[in-house]
mmCIF file of C-alpha atoms and ligand atoms in Angstrom:
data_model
loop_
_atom_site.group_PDB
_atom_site.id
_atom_site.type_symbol
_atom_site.label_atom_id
_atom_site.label_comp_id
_atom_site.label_asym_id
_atom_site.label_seq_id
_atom_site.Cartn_x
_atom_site.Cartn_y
_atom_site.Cartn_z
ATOM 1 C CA UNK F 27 -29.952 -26.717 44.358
ATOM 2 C CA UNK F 28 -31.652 -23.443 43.386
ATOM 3 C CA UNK F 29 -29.791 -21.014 42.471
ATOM 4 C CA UNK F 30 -29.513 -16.985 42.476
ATOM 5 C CA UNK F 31 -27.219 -15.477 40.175
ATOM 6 C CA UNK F 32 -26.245 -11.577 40.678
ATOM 7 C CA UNK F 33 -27.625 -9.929 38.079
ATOM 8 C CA UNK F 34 -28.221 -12.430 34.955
ATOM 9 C CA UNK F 35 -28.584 -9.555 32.381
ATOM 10 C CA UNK F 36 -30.152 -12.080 29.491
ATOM 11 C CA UNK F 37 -33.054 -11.786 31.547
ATOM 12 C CA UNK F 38 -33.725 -7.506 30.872
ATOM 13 C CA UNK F 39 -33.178 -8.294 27.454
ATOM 14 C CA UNK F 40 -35.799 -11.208 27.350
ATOM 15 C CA UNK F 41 -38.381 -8.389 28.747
ATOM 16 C CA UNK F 42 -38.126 -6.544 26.161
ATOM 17 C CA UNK F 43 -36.783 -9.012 22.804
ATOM 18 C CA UNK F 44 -39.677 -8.521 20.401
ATOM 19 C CA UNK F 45 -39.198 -4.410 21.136
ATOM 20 C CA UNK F 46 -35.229 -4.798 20.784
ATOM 21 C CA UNK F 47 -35.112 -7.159 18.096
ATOM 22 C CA UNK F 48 -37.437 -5.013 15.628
ATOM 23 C CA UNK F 49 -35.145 -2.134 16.545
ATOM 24 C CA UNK F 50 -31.817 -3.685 16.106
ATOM 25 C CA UNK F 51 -33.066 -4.806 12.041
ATOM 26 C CA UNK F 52 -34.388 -1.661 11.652
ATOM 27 C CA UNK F 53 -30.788 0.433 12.412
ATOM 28 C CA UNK F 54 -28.625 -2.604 10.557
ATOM 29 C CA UNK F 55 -30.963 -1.767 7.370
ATOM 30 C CA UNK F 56 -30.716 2.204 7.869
ATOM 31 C CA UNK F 57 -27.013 2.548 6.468
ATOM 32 C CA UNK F 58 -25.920 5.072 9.336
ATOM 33 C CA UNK F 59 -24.332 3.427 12.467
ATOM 34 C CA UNK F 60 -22.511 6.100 14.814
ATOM 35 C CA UNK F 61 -23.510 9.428 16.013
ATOM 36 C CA UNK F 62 -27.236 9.681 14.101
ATOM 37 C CA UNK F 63 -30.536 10.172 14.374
ATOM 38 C CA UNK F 64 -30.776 7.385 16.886
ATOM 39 C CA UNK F 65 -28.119 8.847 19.377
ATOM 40 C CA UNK F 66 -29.655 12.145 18.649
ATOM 41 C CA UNK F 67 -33.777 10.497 19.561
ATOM 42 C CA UNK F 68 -31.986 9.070 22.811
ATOM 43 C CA UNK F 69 -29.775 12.405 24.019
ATOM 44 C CA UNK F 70 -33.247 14.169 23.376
ATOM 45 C CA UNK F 71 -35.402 11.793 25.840
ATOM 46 C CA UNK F 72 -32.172 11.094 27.752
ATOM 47 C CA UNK F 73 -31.851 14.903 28.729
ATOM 48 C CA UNK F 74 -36.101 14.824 29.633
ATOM 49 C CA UNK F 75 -36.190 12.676 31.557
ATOM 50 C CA UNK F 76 -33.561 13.622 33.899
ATOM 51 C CA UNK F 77 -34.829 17.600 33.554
ATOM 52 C CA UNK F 78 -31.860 18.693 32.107
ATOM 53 C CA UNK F 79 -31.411 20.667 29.268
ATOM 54 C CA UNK F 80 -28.921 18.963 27.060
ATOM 55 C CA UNK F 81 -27.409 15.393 26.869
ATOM 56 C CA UNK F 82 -24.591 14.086 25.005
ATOM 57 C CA UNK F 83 -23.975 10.602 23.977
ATOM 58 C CA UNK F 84 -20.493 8.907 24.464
ATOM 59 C CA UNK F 85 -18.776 5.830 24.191
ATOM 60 C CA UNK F 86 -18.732 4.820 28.022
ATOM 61 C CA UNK F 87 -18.769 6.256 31.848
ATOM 62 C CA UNK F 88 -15.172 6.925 32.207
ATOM 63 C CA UNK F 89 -14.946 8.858 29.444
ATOM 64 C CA UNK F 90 -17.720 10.729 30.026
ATOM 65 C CA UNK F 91 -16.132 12.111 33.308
ATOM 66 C CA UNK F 92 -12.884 12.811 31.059
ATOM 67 C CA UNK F 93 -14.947 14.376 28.783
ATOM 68 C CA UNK F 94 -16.755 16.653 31.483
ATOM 69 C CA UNK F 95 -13.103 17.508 33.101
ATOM 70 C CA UNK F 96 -11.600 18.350 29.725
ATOM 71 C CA UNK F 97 -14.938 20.529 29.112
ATOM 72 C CA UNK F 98 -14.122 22.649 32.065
ATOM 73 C CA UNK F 99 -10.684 22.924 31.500
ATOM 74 C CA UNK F 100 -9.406 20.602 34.274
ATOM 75 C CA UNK F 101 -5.652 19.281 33.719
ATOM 76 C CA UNK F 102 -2.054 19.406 34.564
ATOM 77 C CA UNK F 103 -1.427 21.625 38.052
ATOM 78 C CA UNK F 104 -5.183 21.466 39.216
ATOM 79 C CA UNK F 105 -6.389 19.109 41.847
ATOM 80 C CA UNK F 106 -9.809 17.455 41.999
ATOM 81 C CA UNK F 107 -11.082 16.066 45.297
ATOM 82 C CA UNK F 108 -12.918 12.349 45.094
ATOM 83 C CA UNK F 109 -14.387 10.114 47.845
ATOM 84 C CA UNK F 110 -12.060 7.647 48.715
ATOM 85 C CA UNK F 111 -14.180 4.654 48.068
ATOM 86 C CA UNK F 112 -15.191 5.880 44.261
ATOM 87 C CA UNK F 113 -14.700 3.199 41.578
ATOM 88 C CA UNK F 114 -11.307 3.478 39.915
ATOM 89 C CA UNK F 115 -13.031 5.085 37.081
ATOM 90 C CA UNK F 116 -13.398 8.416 38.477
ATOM 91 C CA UNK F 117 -9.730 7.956 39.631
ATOM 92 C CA UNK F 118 -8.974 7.322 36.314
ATOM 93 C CA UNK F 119 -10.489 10.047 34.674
ATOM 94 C CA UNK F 120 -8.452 12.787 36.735
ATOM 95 C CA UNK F 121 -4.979 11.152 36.135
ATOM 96 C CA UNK F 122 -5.984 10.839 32.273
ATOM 97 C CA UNK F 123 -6.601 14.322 31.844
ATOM 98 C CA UNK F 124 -3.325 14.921 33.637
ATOM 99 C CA UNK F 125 -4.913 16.658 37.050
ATOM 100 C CA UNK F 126 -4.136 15.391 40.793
ATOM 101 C CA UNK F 127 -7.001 13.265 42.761
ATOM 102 C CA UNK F 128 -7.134 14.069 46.252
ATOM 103 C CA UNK F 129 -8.794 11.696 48.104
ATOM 104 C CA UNK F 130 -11.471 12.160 50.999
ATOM 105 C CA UNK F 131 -12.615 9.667 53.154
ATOM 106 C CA UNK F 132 -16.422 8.876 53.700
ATOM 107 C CA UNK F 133 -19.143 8.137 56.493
ATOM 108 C CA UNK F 134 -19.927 5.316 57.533
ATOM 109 C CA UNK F 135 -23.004 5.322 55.197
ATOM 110 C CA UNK F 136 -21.045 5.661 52.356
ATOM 111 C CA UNK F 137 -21.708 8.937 51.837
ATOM 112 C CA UNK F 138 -18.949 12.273 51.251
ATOM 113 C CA UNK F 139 -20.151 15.314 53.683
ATOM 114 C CA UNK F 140 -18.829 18.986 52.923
ATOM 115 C CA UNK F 141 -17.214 18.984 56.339
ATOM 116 C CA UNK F 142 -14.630 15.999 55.239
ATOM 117 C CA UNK F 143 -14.301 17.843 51.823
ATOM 118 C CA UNK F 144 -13.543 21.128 53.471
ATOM 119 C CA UNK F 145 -10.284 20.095 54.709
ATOM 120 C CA UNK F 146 -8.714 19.194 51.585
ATOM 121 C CA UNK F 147 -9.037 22.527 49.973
ATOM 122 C CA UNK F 148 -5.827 23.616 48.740
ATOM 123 C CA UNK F 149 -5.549 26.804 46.051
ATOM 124 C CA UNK F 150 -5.189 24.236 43.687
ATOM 125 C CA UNK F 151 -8.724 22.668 44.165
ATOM 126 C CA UNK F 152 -10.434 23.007 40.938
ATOM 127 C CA UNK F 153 -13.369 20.253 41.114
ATOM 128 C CA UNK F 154 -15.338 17.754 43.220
ATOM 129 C CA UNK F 155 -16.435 15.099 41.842
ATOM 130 C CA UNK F 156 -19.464 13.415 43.390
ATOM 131 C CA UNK F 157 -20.776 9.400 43.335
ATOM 132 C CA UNK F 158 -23.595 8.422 43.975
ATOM 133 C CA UNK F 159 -22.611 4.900 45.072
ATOM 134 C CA UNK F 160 -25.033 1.892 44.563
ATOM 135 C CA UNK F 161 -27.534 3.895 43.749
ATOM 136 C CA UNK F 162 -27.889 6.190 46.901
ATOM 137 C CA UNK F 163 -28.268 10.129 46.467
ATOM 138 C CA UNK F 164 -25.556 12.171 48.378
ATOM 139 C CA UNK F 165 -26.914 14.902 49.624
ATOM 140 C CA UNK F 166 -26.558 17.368 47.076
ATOM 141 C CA UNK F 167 -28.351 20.235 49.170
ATOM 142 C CA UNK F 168 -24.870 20.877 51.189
ATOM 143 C CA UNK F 169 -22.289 19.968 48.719
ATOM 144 C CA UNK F 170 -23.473 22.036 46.248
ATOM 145 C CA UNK F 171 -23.509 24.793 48.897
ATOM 146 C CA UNK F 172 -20.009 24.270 49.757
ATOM 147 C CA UNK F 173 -19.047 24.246 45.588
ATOM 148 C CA UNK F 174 -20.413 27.606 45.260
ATOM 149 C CA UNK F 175 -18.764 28.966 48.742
ATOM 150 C CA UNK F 176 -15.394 27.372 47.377
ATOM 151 C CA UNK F 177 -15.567 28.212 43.566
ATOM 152 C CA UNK F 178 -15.378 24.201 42.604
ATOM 153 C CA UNK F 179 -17.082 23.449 39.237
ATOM 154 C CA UNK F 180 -19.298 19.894 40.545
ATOM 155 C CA UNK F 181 -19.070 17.126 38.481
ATOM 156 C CA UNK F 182 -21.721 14.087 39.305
ATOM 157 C CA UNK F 183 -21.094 10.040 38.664
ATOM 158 C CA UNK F 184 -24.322 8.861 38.050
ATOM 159 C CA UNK F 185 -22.872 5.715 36.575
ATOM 160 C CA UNK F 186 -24.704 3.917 39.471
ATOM 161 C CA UNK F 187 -27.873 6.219 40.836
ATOM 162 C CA UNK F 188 -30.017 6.311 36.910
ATOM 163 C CA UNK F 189 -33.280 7.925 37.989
ATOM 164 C CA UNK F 190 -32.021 8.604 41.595
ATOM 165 C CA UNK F 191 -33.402 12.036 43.065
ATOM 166 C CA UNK F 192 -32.191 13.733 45.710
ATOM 167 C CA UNK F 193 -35.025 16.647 46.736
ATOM 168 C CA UNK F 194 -37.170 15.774 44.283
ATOM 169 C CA UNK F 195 -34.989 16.514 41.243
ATOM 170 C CA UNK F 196 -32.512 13.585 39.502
ATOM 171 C CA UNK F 197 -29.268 12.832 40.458
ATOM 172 C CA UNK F 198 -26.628 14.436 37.523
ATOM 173 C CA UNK F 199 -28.902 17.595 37.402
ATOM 174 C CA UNK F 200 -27.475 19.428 40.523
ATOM 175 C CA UNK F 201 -23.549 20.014 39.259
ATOM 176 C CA UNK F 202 -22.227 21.362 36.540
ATOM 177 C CA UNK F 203 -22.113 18.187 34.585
ATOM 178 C CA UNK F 204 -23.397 14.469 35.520
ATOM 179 C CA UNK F 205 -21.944 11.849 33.532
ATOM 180 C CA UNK F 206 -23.980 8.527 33.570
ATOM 181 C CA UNK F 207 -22.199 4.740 31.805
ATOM 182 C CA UNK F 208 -24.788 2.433 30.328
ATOM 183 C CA UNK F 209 -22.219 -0.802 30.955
ATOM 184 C CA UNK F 210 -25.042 -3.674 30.730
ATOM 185 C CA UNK F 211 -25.146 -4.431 34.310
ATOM 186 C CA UNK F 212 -26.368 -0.539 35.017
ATOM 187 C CA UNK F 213 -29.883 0.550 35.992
ATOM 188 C CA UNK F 214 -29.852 1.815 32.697
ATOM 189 C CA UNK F 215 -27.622 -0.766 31.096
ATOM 190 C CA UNK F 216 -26.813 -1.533 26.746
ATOM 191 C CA UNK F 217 -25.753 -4.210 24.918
ATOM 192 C CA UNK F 218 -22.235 -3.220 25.017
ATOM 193 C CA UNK F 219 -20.841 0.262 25.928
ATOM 194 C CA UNK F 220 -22.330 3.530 26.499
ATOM 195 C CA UNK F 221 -22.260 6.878 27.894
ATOM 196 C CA UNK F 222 -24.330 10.313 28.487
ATOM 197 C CA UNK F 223 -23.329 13.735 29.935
ATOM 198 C CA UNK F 224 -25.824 16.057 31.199
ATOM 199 C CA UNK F 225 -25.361 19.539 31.371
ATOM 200 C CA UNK F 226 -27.818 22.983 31.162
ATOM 201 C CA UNK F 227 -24.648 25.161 29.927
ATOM 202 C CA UNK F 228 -24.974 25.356 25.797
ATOM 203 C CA UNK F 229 -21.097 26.065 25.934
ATOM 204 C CA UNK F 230 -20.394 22.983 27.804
ATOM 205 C CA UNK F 231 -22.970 20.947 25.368
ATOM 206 C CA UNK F 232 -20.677 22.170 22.481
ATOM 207 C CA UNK F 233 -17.625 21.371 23.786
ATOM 208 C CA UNK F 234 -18.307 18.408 24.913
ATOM 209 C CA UNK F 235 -19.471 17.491 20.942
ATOM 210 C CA UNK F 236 -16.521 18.589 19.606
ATOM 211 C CA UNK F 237 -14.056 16.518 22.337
ATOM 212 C CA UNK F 238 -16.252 13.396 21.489
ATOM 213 C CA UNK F 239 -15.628 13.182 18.041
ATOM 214 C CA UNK F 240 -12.128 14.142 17.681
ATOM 215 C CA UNK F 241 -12.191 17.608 18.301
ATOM 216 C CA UNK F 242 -13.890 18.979 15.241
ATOM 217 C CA UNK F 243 -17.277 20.670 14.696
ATOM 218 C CA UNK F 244 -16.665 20.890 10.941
ATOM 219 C CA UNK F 245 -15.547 17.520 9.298
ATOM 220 C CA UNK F 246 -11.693 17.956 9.019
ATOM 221 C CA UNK F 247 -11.293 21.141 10.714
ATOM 222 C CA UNK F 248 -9.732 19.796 14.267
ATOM 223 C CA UNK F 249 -9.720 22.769 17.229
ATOM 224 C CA UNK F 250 -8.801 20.955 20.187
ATOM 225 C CA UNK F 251 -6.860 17.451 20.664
ATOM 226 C CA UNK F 252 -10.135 15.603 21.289
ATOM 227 C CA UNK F 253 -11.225 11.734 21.359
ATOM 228 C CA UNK F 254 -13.126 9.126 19.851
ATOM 229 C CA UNK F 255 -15.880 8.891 21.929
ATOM 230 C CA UNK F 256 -18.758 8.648 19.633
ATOM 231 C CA UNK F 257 -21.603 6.703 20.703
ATOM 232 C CA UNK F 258 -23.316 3.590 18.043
ATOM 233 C CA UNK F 259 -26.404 3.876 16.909
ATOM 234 C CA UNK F 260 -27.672 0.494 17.999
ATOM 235 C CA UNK F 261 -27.050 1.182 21.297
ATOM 236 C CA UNK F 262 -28.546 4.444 21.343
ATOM 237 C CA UNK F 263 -31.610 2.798 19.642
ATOM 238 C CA UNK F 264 -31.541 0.133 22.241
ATOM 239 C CA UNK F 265 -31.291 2.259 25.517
ATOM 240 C CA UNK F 266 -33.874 4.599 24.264
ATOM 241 C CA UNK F 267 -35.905 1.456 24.523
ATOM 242 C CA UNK F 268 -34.859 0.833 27.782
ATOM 243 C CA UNK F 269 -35.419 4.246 29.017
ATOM 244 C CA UNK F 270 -39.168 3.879 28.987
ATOM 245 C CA UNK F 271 -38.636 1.125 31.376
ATOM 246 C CA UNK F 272 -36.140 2.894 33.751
ATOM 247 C CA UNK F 273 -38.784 3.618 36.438
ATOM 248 C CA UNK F 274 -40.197 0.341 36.555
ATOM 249 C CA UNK F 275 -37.133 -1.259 36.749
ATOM 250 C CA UNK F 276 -36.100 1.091 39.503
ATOM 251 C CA UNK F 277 -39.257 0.514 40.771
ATOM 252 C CA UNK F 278 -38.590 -3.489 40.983
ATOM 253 C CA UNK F 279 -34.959 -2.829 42.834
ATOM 254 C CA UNK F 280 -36.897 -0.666 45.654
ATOM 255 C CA UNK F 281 -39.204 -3.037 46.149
ATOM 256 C CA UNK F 282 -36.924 -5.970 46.552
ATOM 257 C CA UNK F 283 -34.115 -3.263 48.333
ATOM 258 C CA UNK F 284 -36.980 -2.756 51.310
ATOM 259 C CA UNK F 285 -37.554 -6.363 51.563
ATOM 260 C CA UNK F 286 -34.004 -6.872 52.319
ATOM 261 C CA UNK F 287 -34.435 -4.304 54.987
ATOM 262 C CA UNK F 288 -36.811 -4.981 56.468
ATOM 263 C CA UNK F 289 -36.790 -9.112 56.557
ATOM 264 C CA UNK F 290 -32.833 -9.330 57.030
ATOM 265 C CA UNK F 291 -33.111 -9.872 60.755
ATOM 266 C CA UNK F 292 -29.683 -11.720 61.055
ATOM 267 C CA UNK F 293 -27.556 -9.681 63.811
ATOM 268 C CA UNK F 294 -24.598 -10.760 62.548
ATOM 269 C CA UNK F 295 -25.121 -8.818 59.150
ATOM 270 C CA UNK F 296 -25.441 -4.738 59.623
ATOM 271 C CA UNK F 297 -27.073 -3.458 57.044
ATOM 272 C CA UNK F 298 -26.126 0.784 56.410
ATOM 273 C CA UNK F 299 -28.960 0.972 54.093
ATOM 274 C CA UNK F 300 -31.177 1.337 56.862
ATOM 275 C CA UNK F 301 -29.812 4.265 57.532
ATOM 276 C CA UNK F 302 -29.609 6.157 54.902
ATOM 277 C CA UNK F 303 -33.578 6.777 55.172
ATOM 278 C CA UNK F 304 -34.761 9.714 53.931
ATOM 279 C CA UNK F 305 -32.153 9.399 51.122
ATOM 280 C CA UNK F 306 -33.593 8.470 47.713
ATOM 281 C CA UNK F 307 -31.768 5.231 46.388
ATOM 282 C CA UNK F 308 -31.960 3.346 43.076
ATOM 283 C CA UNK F 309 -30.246 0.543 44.443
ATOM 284 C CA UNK F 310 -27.977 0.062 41.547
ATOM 285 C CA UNK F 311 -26.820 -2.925 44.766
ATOM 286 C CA UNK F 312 -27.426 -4.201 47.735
ATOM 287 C CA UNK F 313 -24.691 -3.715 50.111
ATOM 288 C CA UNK F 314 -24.709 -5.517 53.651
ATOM 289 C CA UNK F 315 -21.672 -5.929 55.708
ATOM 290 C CA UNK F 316 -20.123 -8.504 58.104
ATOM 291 C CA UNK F 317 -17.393 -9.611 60.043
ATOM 292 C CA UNK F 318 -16.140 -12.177 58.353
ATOM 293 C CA UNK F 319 -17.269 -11.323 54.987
ATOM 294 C CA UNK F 320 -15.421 -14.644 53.841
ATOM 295 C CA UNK F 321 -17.168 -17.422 55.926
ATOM 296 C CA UNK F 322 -20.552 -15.333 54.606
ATOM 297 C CA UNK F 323 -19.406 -15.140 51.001
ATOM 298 C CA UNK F 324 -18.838 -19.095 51.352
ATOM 299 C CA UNK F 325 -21.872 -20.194 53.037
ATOM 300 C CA UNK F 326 -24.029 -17.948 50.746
ATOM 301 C CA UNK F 327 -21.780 -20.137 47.661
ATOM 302 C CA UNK F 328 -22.792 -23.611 48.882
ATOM 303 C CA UNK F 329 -26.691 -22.173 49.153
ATOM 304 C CA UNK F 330 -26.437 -21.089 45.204
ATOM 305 C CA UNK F 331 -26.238 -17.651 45.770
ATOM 306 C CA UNK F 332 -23.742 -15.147 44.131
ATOM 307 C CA UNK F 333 -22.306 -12.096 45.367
ATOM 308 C CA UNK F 334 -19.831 -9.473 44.734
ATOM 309 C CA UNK F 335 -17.509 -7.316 46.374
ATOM 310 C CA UNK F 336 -17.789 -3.352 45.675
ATOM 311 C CA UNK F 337 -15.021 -2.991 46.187
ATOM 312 C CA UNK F 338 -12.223 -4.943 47.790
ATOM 313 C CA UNK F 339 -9.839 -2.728 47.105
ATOM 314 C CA UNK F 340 -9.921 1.314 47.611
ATOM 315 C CA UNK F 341 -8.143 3.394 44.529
ATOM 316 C CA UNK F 342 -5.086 4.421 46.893
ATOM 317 C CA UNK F 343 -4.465 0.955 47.738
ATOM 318 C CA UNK F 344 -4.277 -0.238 44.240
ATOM 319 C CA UNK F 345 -0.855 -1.274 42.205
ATOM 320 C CA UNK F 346 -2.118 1.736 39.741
ATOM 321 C CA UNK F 347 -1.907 4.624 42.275
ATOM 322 C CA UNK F 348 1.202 3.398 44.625
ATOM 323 C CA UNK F 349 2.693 6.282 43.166
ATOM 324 C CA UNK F 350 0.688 8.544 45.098
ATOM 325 C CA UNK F 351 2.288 6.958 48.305
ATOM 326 C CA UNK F 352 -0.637 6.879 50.421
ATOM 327 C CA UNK F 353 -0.020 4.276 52.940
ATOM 328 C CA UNK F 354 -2.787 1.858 54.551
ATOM 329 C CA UNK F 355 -4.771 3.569 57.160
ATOM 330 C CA UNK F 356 -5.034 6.944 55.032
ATOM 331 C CA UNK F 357 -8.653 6.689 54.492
ATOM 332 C CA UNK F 358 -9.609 4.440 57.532
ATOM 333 C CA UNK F 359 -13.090 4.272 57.138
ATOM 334 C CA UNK F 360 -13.183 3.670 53.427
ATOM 335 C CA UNK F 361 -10.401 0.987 54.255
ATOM 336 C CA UNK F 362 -12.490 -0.415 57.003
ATOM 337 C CA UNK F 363 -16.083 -0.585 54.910
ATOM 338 C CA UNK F 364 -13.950 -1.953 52.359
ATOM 339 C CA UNK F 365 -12.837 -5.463 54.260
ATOM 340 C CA UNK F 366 -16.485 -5.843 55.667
ATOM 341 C CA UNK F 367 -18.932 -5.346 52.664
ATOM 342 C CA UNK F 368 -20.278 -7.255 50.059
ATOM 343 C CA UNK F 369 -23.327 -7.117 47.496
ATOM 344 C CA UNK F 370 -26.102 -9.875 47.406
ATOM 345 C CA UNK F 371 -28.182 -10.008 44.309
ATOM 346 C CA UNK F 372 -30.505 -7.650 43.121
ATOM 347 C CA UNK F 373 -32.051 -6.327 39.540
ATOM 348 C CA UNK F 374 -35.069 -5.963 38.349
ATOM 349 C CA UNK F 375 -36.802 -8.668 36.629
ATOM 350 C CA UNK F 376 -35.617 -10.955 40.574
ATOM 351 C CA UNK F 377 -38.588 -12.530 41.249
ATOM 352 C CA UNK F 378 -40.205 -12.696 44.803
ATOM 353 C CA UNK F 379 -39.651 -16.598 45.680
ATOM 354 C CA UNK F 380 -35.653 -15.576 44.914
ATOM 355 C CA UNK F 381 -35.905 -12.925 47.399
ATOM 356 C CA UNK F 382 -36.945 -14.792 49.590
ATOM 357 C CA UNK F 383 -34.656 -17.154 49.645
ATOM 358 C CA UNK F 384 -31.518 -15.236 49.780
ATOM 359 C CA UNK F 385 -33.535 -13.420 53.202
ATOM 360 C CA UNK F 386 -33.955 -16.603 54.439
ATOM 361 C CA UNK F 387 -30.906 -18.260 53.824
ATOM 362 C CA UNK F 388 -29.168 -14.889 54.993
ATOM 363 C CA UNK F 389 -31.285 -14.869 58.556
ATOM 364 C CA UNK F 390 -30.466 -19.303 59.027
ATOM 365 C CA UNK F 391 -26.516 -18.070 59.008
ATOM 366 C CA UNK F 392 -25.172 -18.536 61.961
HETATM 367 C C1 PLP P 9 -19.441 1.713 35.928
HETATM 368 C C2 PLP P 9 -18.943 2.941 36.571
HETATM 369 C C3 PLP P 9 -18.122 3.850 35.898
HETATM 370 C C4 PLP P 9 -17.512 3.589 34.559
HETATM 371 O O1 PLP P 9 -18.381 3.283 33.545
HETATM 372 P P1 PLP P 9 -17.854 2.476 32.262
HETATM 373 O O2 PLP P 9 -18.967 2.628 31.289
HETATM 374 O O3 PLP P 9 -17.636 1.072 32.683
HETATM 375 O O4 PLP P 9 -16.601 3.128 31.800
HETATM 376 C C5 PLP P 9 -17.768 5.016 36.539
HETATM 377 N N1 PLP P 9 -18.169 5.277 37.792
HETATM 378 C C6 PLP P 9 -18.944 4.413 38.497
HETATM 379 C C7 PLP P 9 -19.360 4.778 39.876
HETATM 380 C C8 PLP P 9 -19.332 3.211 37.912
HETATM 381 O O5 PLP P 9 -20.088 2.357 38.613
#
């Protein structure tokens, strides 16, 4: 039986071992493995390439959003509204720093528009933090105008949209910070974890230095309870690599992404990429929904194909966040997305004849 695994993440290293390899050797033998001239090379081309003018390395995505909430003073008594399909990691990055999420539920496309976020302005309301989920853009045009009508400092999840634009210009570039994880299975992903915030504010850039490593600028001299949220050099090394090949392997997802799009001709499956035309995507995945997601999840099983769920299971439903008390039905279109999608394979190096199958073994279900 052939099979067609999700992502199989051996296979972006193999595309680039010789490169990697070299590298790897090359930082074991330079006697300096955290926070050197490696991270420094990749913050440098990092912060290029998305047009911004400083980037910070960090140990992974979540706490490079507590990082960017900390860096704009965001904690106990302020509130910080979040789309209420998010992953739990921006969820987890307000409660950490000790503020209040307030959930807002999204479009049907996935998306958060300023009109849903209007209504959960209290004088509390600090913060918005924005995801680009699976890769797609929100639009950043109108949120940012409602940020700077409310006074809310912006902070973007990129964790999923590397390389995305909205307008023309990257995703992470339009708030006031844009914190991006390198978690292997990313569009940019490492060999292990890693993190990057974005910002053009020189105070923010410091700050965010000094909460990474522990809260000191000078060695031993701590002015602020800060972290340890240094990025490694090999990884650094490794993703700066991998950075040169960000637009090609974007490149590879769009190109298999419009396939799906336009081949998937099962009526059974809806498919709310479609409509998010005229939105830039990186397809970080390929959601498609269905009725009965499990009879689809099990038929695409016995045909060798995986998929995975993103996500089952919305924040304010979890175990974690039951102390929040908000009941089923709070969020019902997050909640109702939530029971019908699910994410068939895609990454870069997915060659055509794989693509092809998983379209035609999605258009024979019946
Ligand atoms: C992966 C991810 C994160 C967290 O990144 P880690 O590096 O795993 O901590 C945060 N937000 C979104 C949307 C993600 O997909």
């Amino acid at each position: 039986m052939k099979r067609v695994f999700f992502n199989p993440l051996e296979k972006g290293y193999f595309a680039h071992q010789e490169e990697m390899e070299k590298k790897i050797l090359e930082v074991l033998r330079s006697g300096w493995y955290i926070l050197g001239r490696e991270v420094s090379a990749f913050e440098k081309n990092f912060a290029n390439y998305m047009g911004s003018q400083y980037a910070v390395g960090c140990d992974n995505g979540l706490n490079a959003i507590v990082l960017a909430l900390r860096t704009l003073n965001i904690g106990p008594g302020d509130e910080v509204l979040i789309q209420s399909n998010a992953y739990i990691a921006c969820v987890l990055a307000i409660t950490m720093v000790g503020a209040t999420p307030v959930f807002v539920d999204v479009e049907l496309d996935y998306r958060i528009t300023s009109d849903a976020l209007k209504v959960k302005i209290t004088p509390m309301t600090k913060a918005i933090i924005v995801v680009h989920l699976y890769g797609h853009a929100n639009d950043m045009s109108s949120i940012m105008d409602f940020a700077k009508q409310n006074n809310l400092y912006v902070v973007e999840d990129c964790a999923q949209s590397h390389g995305a634009e909205w307008d023309y210009k990257k995703t992470g570039t339009f708030g006031d910070i844009g914190c991006f994880s390198f978690y292997p299975s990313k569009n940019l992903g490492g060999y292990g974890d890693g993190g990057m915030i974005i910002t053009n504010n020189m105070e923010y850039e410091r700050k965010l230095k000094i909460l990474r490593n522990y809260g000191s600028e000078k060695r031993y001299e701590n002015i602020t309870t800060g972290y340890n949220s240094r990025l490694d050099e090999i990884q650094a090394a490794l993703l700066n690599i991998k950075l040169n090949y960000l637009d090609s392997m974007n490149d590879s997802r769009i190109r298999i992404a419009n396939r799906y799009s336009t081949e998937i001709s099962n009526r059974k499956i809806t498919n709310k990429n479609k409509v998010l035309s005229g939105y830039e995507s990186v397809y970080h995945i390929y959601p498609i929904e269905v009725e009965d997601r499990d009879a689809l999840i099990k038929y695409l099983d016995s045909k060798g194909i995986q998929t995975i769920i993103h996500y089952p299971i919305p924040p304010h439903l979890s175990q974690a966040y039951a102390y929040l008390e908000l009941k089923k039905g709070s969020f019902p279109i997050c909640e109702l997305i939530s029971k019908h999608i699910v994410s068939i394979p895609i990454y870069s190096e997915m060659d055509d004849s794989e693509v092809s199958y998983v379209i035609q073994a999605l258009n024979q279900y019946s």
